[in-house]
Short mmCIF file of C-alpha atoms in Angstrom, two decimals:
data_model
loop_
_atom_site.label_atom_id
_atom_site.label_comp_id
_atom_site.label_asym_id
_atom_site.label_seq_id
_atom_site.Cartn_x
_atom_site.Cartn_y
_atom_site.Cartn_z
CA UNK R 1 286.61 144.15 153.44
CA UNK R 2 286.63 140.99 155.28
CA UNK R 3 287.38 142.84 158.55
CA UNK R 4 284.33 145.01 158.62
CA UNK R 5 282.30 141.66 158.73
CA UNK R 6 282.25 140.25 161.49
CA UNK R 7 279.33 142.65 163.18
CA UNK R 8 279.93 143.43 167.45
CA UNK R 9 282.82 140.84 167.46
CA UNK R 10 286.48 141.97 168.14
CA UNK R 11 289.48 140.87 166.04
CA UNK R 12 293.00 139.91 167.11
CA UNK R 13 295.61 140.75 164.28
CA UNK R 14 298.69 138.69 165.51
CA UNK R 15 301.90 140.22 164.18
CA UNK R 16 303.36 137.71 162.23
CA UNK R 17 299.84 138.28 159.78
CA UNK R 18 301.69 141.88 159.19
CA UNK R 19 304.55 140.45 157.86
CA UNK R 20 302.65 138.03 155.59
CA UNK R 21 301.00 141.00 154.15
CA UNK R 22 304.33 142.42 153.71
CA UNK R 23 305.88 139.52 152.04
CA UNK R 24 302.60 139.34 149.18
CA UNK R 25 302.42 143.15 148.77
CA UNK R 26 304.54 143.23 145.13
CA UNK R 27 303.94 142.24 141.94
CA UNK R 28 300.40 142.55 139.72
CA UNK R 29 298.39 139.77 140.74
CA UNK R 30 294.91 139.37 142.90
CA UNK R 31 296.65 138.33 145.75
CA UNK R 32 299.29 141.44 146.16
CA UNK R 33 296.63 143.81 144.97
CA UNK R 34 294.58 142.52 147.68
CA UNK R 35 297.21 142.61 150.12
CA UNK R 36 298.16 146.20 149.23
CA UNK R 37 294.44 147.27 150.10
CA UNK R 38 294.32 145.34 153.27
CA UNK R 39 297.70 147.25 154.16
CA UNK R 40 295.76 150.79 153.29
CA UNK R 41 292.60 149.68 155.35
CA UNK R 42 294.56 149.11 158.21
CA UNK R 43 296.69 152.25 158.19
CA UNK R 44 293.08 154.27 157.65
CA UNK R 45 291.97 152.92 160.62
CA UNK R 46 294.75 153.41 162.51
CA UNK R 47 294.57 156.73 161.11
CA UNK R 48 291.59 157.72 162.42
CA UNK R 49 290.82 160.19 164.75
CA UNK R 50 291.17 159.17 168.72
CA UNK R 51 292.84 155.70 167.43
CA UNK R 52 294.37 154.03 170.32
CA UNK R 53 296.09 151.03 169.38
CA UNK R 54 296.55 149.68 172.88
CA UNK R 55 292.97 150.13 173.38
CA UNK R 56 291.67 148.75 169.91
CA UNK R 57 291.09 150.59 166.89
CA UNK R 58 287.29 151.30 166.38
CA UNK R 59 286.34 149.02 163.59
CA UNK R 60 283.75 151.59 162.91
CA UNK R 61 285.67 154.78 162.49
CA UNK R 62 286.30 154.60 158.83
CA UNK R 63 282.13 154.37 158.23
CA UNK R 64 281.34 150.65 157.82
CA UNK R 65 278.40 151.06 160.35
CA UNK R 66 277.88 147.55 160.60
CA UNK R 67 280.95 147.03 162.67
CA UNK R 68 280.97 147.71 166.09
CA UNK R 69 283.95 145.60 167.13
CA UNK R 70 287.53 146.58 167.35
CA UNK R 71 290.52 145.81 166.04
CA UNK R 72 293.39 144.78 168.25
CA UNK R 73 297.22 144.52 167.23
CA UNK R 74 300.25 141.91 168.73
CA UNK R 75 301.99 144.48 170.40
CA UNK R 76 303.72 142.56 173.10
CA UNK R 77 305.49 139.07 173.10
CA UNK R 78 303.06 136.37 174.20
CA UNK R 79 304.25 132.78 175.88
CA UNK R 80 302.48 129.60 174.37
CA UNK R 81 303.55 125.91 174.31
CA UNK R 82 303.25 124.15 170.79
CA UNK R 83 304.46 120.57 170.54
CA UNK R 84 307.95 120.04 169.60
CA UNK R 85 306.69 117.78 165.88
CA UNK R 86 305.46 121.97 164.88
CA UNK R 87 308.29 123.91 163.91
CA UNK R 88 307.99 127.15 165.46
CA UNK R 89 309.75 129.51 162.54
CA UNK R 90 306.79 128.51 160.10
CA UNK R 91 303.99 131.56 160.24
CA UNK R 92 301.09 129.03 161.36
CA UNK R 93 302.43 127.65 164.17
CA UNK R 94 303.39 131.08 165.04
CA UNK R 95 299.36 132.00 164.80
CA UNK R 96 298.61 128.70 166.28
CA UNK R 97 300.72 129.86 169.30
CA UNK R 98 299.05 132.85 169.57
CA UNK R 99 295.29 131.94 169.51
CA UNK R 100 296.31 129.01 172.13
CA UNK R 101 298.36 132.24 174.28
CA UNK R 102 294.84 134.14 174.18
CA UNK R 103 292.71 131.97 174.68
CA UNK R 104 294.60 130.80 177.99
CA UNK R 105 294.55 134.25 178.62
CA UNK R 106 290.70 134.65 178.49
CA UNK R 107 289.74 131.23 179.94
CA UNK R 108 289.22 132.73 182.92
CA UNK R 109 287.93 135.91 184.03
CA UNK R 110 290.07 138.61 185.89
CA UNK R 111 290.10 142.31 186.84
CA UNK R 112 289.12 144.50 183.49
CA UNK R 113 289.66 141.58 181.78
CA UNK R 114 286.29 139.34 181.36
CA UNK R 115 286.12 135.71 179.92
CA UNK R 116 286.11 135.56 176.13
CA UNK R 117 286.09 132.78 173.60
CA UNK R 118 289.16 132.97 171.35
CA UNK R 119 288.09 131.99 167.54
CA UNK R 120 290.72 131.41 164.67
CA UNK R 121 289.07 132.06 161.35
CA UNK R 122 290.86 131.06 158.47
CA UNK R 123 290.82 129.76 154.68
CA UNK R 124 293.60 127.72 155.27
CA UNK R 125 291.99 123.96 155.75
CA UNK R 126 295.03 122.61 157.29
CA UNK R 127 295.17 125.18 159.62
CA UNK R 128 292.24 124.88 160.80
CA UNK R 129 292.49 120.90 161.14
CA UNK R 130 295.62 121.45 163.12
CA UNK R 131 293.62 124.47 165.57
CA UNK R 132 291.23 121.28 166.18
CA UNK R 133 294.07 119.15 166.80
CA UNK R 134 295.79 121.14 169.52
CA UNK R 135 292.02 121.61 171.12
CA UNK R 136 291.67 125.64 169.86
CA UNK R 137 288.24 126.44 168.33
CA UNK R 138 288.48 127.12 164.56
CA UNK R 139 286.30 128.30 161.81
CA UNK R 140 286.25 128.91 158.06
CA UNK R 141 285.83 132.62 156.76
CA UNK R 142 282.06 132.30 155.12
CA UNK R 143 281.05 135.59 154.24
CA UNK R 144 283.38 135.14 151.18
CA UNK R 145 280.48 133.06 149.80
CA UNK R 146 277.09 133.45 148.21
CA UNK R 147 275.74 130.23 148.98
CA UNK R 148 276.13 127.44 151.34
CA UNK R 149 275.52 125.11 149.15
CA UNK R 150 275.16 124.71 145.16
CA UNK R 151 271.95 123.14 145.31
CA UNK R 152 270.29 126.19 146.55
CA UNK R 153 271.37 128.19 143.43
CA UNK R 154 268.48 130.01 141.83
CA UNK R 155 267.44 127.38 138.98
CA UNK R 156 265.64 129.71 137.04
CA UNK R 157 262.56 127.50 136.42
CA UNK R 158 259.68 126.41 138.83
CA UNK R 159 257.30 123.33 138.32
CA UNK R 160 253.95 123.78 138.69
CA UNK R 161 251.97 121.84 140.83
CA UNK R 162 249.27 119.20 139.64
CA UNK R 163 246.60 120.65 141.07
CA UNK R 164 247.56 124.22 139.81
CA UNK R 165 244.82 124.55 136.46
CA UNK R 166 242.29 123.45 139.50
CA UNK R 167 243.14 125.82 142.05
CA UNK R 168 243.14 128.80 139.88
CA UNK R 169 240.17 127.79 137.58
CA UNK R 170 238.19 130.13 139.54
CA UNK R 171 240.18 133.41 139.90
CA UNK R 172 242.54 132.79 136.54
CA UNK R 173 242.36 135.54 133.79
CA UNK R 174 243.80 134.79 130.22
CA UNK R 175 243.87 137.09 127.14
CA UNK R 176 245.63 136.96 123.72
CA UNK R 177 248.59 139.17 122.90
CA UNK R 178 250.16 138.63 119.44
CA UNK R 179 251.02 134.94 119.55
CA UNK R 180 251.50 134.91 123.48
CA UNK R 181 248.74 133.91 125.98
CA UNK R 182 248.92 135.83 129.22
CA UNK R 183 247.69 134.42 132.42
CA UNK R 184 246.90 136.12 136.00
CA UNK R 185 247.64 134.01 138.52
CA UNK R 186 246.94 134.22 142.52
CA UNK R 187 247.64 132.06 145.35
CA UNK R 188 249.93 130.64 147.56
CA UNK R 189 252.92 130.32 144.44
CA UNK R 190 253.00 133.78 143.63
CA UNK R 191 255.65 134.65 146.83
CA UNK R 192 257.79 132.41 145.38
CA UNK R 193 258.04 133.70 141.94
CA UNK R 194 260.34 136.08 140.34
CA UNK R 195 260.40 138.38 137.54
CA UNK R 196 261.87 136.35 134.23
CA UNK R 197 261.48 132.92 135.87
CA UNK R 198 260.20 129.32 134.03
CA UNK R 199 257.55 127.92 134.77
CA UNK R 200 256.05 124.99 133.51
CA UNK R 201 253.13 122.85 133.76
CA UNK R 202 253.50 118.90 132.72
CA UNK R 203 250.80 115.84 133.22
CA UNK R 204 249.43 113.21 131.92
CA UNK R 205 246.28 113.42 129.77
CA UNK R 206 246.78 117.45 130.01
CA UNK R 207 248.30 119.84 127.65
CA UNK R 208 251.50 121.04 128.87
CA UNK R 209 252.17 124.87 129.41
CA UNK R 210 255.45 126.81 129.76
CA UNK R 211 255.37 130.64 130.15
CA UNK R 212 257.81 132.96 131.99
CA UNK R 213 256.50 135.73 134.55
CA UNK R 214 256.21 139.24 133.44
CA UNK R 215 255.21 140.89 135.85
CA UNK R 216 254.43 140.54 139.87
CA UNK R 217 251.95 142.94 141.62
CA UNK R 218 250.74 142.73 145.35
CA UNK R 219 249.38 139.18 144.97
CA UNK R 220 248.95 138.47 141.66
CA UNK R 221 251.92 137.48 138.97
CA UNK R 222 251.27 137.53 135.26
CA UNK R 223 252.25 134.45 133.01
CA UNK R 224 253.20 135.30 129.36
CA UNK R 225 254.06 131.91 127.19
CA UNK R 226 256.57 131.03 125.00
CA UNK R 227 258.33 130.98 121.75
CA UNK R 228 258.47 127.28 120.45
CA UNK R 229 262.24 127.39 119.36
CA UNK R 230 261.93 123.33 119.10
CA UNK R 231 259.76 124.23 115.77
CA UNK R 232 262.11 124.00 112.40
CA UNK R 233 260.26 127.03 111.53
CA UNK R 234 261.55 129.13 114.87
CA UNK R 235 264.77 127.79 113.89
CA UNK R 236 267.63 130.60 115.53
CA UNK R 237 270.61 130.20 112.33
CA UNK R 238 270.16 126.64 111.44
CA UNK R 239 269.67 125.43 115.59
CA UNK R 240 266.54 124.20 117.17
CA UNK R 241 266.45 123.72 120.24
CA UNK R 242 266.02 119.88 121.86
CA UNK R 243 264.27 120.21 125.94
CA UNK R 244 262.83 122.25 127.87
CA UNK R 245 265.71 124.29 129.64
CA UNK R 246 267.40 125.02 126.26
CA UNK R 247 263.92 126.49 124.98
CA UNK R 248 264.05 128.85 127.80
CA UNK R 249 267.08 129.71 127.22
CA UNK R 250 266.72 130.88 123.79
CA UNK R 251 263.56 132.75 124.91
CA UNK R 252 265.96 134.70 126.92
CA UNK R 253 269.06 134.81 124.32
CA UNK R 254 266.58 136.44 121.92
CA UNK R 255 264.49 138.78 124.06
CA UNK R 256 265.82 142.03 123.43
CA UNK R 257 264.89 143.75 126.72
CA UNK R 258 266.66 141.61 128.51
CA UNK R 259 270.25 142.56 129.18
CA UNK R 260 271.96 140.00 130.98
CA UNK R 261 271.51 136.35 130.62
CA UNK R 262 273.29 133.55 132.95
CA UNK R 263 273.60 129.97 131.74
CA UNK R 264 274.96 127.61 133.88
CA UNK R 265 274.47 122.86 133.16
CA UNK R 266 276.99 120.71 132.55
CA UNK R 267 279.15 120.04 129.68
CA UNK R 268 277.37 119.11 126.47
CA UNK R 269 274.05 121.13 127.32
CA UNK R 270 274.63 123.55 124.45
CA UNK R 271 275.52 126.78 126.55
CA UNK R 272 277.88 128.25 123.77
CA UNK R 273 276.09 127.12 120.90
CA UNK R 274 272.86 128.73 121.50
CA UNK R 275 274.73 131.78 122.61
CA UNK R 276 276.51 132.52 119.12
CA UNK R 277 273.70 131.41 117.05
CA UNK R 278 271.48 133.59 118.71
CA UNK R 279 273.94 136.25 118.44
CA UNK R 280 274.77 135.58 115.25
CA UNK R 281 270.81 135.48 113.99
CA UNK R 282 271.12 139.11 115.83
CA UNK R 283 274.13 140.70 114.89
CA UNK R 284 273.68 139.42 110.79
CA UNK R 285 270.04 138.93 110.42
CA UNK R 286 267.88 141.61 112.70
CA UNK R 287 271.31 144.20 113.08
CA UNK R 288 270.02 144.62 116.66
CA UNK R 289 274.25 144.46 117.69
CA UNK R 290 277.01 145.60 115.79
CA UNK R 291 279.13 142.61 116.65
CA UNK R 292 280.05 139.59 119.48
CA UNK R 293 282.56 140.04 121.43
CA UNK R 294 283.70 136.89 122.96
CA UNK R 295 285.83 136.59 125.96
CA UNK R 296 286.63 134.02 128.36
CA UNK R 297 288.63 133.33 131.85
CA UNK R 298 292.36 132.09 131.19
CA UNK R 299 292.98 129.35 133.29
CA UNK R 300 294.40 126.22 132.35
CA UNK R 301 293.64 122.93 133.65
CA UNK R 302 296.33 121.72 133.50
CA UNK R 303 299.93 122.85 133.18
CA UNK R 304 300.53 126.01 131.56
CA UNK R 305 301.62 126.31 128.26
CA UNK R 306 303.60 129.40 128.52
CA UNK R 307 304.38 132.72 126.70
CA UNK R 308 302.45 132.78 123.82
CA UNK R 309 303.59 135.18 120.39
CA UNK R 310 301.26 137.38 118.38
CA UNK R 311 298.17 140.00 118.47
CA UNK R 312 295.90 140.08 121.42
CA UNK R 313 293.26 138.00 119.58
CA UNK R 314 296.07 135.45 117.96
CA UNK R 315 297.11 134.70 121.81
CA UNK R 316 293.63 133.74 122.84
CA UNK R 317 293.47 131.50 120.02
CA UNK R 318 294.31 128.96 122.03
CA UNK R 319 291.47 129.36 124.49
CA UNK R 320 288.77 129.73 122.12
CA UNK R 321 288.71 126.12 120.78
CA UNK R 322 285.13 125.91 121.79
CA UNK R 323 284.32 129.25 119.78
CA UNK R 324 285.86 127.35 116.40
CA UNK R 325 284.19 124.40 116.73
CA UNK R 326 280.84 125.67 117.45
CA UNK R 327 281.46 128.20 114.04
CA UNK R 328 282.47 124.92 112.52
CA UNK R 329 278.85 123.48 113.37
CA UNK R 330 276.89 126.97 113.02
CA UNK R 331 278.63 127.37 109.12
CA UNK R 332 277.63 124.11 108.13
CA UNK R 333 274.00 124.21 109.11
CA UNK R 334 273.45 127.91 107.89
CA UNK R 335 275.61 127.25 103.98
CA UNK R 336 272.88 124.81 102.96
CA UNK R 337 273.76 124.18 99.34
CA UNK R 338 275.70 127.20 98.49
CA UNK R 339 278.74 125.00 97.58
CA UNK R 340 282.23 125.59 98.92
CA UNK R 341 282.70 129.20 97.61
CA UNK R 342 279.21 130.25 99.44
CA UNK R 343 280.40 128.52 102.40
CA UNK R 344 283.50 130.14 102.51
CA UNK R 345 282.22 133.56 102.48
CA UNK R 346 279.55 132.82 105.07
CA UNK R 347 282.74 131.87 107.09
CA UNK R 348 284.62 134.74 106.34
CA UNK R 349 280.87 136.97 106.95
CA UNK R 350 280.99 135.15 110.53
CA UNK R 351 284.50 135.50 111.52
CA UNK R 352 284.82 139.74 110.74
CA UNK R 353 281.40 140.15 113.33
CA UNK R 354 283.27 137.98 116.00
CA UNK R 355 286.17 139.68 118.01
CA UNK R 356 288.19 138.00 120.47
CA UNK R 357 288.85 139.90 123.43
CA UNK R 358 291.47 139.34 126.59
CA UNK R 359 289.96 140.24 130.12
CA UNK R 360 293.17 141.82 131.00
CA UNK R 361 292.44 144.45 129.19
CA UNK R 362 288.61 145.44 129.90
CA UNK R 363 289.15 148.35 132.54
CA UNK R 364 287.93 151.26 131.32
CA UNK R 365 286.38 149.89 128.30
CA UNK R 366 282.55 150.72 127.56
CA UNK R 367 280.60 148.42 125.19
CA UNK R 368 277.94 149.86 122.82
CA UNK R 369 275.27 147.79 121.15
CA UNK R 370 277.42 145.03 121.12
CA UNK R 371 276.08 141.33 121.99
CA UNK R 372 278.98 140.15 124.74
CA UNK R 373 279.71 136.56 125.63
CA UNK R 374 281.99 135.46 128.46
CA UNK R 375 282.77 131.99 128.58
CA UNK R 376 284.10 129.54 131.55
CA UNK R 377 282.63 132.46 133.97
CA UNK R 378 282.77 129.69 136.79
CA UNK R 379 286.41 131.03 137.04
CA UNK R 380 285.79 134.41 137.83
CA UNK R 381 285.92 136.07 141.10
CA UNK R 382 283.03 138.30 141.99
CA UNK R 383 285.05 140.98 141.38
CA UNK R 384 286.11 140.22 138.07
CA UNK R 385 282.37 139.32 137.14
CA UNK R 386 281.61 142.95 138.42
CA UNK R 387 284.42 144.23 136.09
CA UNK R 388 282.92 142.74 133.05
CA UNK R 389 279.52 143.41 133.50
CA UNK R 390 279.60 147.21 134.24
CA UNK R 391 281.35 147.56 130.80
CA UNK R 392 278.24 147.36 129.32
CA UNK R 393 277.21 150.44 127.48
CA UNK R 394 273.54 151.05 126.03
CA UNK R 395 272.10 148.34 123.91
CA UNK R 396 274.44 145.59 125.21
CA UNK R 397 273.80 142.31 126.15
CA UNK R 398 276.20 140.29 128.58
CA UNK R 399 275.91 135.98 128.30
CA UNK R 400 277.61 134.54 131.25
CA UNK R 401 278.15 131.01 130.93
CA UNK R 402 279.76 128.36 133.03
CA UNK R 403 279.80 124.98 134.74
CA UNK R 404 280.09 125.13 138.69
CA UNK R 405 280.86 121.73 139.06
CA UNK R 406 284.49 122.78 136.22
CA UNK R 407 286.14 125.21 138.33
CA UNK R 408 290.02 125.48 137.89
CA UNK R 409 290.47 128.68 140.09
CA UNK R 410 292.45 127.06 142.99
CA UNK R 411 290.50 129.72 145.59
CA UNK R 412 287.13 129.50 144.10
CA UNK R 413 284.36 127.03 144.96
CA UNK R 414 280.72 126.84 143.99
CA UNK R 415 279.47 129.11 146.53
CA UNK R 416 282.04 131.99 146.11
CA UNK R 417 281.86 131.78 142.45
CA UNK R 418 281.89 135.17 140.30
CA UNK R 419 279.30 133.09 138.44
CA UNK R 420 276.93 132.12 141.60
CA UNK R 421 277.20 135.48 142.67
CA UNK R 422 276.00 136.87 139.33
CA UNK R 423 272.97 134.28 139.40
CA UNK R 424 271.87 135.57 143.18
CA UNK R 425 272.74 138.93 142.48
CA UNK R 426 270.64 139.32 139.10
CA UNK R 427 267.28 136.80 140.26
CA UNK R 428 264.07 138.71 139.71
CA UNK R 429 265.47 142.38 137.80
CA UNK R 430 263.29 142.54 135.02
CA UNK R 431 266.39 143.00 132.23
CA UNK R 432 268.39 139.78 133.58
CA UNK R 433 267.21 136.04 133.40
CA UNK R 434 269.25 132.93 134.08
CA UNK R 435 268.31 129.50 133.62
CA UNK R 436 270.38 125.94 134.77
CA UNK R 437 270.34 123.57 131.72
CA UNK R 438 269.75 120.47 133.10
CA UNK R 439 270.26 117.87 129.61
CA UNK R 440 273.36 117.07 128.05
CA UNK R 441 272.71 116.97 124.09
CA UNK R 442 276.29 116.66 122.97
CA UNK R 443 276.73 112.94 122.48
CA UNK R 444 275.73 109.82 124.74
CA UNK R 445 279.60 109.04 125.74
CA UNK R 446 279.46 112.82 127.03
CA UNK R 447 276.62 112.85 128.79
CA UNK R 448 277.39 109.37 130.32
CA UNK R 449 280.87 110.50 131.33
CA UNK R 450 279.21 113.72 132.62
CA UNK R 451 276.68 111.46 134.91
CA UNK R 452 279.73 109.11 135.90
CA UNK R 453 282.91 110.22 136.07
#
């Protein structure tokens, strides 16, 4: 897709990028997949009616309507001068030699042929470095990404101003529902606001409020607050929760119209644990699912370990080591004093509602009123995230949880994160709600290695 992007700008395909395409085309991974497409993208266009290679191929003419460039092939031999220290059989230099050829060619303006500025645009960091080098201009591809930078990911919570009680004390309507207090709110904050965001209200000498917004109409946004989950009598299967951020996260774990919750912090904030014991509290306790299906991205940190033997669920074993040792915790808080034998059947209660599931094998699949947890989702591509997410069938929920700042992907960074795009994607629908945790709670020697290292 990455062609029909670059809006009225033309694009030079030089010919040795064919037979990289060629070489990647086989096998079952992302990258020949991909390459396979590309291959059928360029033959539709080429394809297309009144297609005139020597003229450039309509970038248009397959109904992306947002390209009105062309597409030009290498068709004949171009002359370029690379220093002798860049071998010229290796497929940059060849590009190299080609974007220095053109832009030579278009320095200067002749007859039917105006001045142009020659571009490469690239992933490839050295290559780019190198362009610079030899004095070409050079760019990185950027549409790949959601964000520019991480900091500018949705946080899912807002501070309130100081002055905010004083501003509104005038135009501020507040009514009882149950054991929420709503709040109408106007001003200058409510453009800002989204549907399912935090907000919170903290200074000194006044009582504190946090609420999430319910609703947003022409001016006006409605505050509804929130469940105390902190309270050992809102406890969610043993856990309380221990700041701010992880109290509205639970709010959202345990809200049943919402269908899709993001969690993102660092390690130690207590993503996964508040995910299974709010599942757990709602699979067991209030049979709102039928069961958790837990699932997670595959990729090592370091080495691989290689083949591993058994069932589907036995070879993700492995991978799950967070899952067992958050059971571990979750069993022990919930089996109380029911001795070893009650604590073994809670275990064994646990363990037949829990099913480990591979992504490789999700196409197709539809989930119904099942409570769905995908762990490490910093390591997904968009595309995979978008393959998880429409398996949902009615009455499922979808956790995503990651840490941007833990991504083993080799091609994946913060902004082009399946995860990032998720959060930007989702911000303000009324069934979805994310939420950064910002505290670790784990131990001090994690969080100090977190803040550190």
């Amino acid at each position: 897709m990455c062609l029909f992007r670059f809006e009225e700008h033309d694009i030079y395909l030089p010919m040795i990028v064919l037979e990289e395409l060629d070489g990647h085309k086989k096998g079952t991974t992302e990258v020949a997949r991909n390459g396979r497409q590309t291959s059928r993208t360029l033959d539709a266009l080429a394809g297309a009616q009144g297609a005139d290679i020597a003229e450039g191929l309509r970038l248009d003419s397959t109904g992306h309507k947002g390209a009105g460039g062309h597409l030009f092939f290498q068709t004949v031999p171009l002359e370029y001068n690379l220093p002798v220290s860049l071998p010229q059989g290796k497929a940059d230099n060849q590009i190299l030699g080609v974007v220095q050829a053109l832009r030579d060619r278009y320095a200067q303006d002749a007859a039917g042929r105006p001045k142009r500025e020659v571009v490469l645009v690239s992933k490839d960091i050295n290559m780019r470095v190198k362009a610079r080098a030899l004095g070409l201009a050079a760019d990185d591809y950027q549409s790949d990404k959601t964000l520019e930078d991480g900091d500018l990911l949705y946080a899912g919570s807002l501070a309130l101003p100081p002055d905010f009680w004083t501003r509104q004390s005038k135009t501020v309507e507040s009514w009882q529902s149950g054991s929420s207090t709503f709040y109408r709110v106007s001003g200058p904050i409510v453009p800002s606001l989204y549907i399912n965001q935090f907000v919170y209200f903290e200074a000194a000498g006044e009582p504190s409020m946090y609420a999430r917004v319910t609703e947003i109409r022409d001016r006006t946004a409605v505050l509804k607050t929130l469940k105390d989950y902190g309270s050992s009598k809102n406890a969610v299967w043993g856990v309380n929760t221990r700041n701010r951020e992880q109290n509205f996260a639970m709010n959202l774990l345990m809200d049943p119209d919402v269908d899709f919750v993001t969690l993102t912090g660092t390690a130690g904030t207590g993503k996964t644990l508040m995910a299974l014991a709010s599942g757990l509290t709602q699979v067991l306790d209030d049979r709102r699912y039928t069961e958790i299906i837990m699932t997670r991205a595959t990729v090592s940190v370091g080495e691989d370990i290689g083949f591993l033997p058994g069932t589907e669920e036995e070879k993700m074993g492995p991978w799950m080591g967070a899952l067992d040792d958050n059971l571990e915790f979750l069993a022990k808080g919930d089996g109380g004093g029911a001795g070893e034998w009650g604590r073994a059947a809670t275990n064994e209660l646990i363990r037949s509602r829990i099913k480990i599931k591979s992504m490789n094998f999700m196409r197709g699949r539809t989930f119904l009123n099942k409570y769905v947890i995908i762990d490490e989702a910093q390591n997904l591509t968009p595309k995979q995230m978008k393959t998880l997410i429409t398996r949902a069938g009615p009455g499922t929920k979808i956790i995503c949880m990651g840490n941007l700042a833990q991504i083993d992907t080799p091609y994946l960074t913060e902004g082009s994160s399946g995860l990032t795009f998720a959060v930007d994607k989702f911000k303000g629908w009324p069934h979805g709600g994310h939420i950064t945790l910002a505290r670790g709670e784990r131990s001090r020697l994690a969080d100090f290695a977190s803040e550190v290292l």
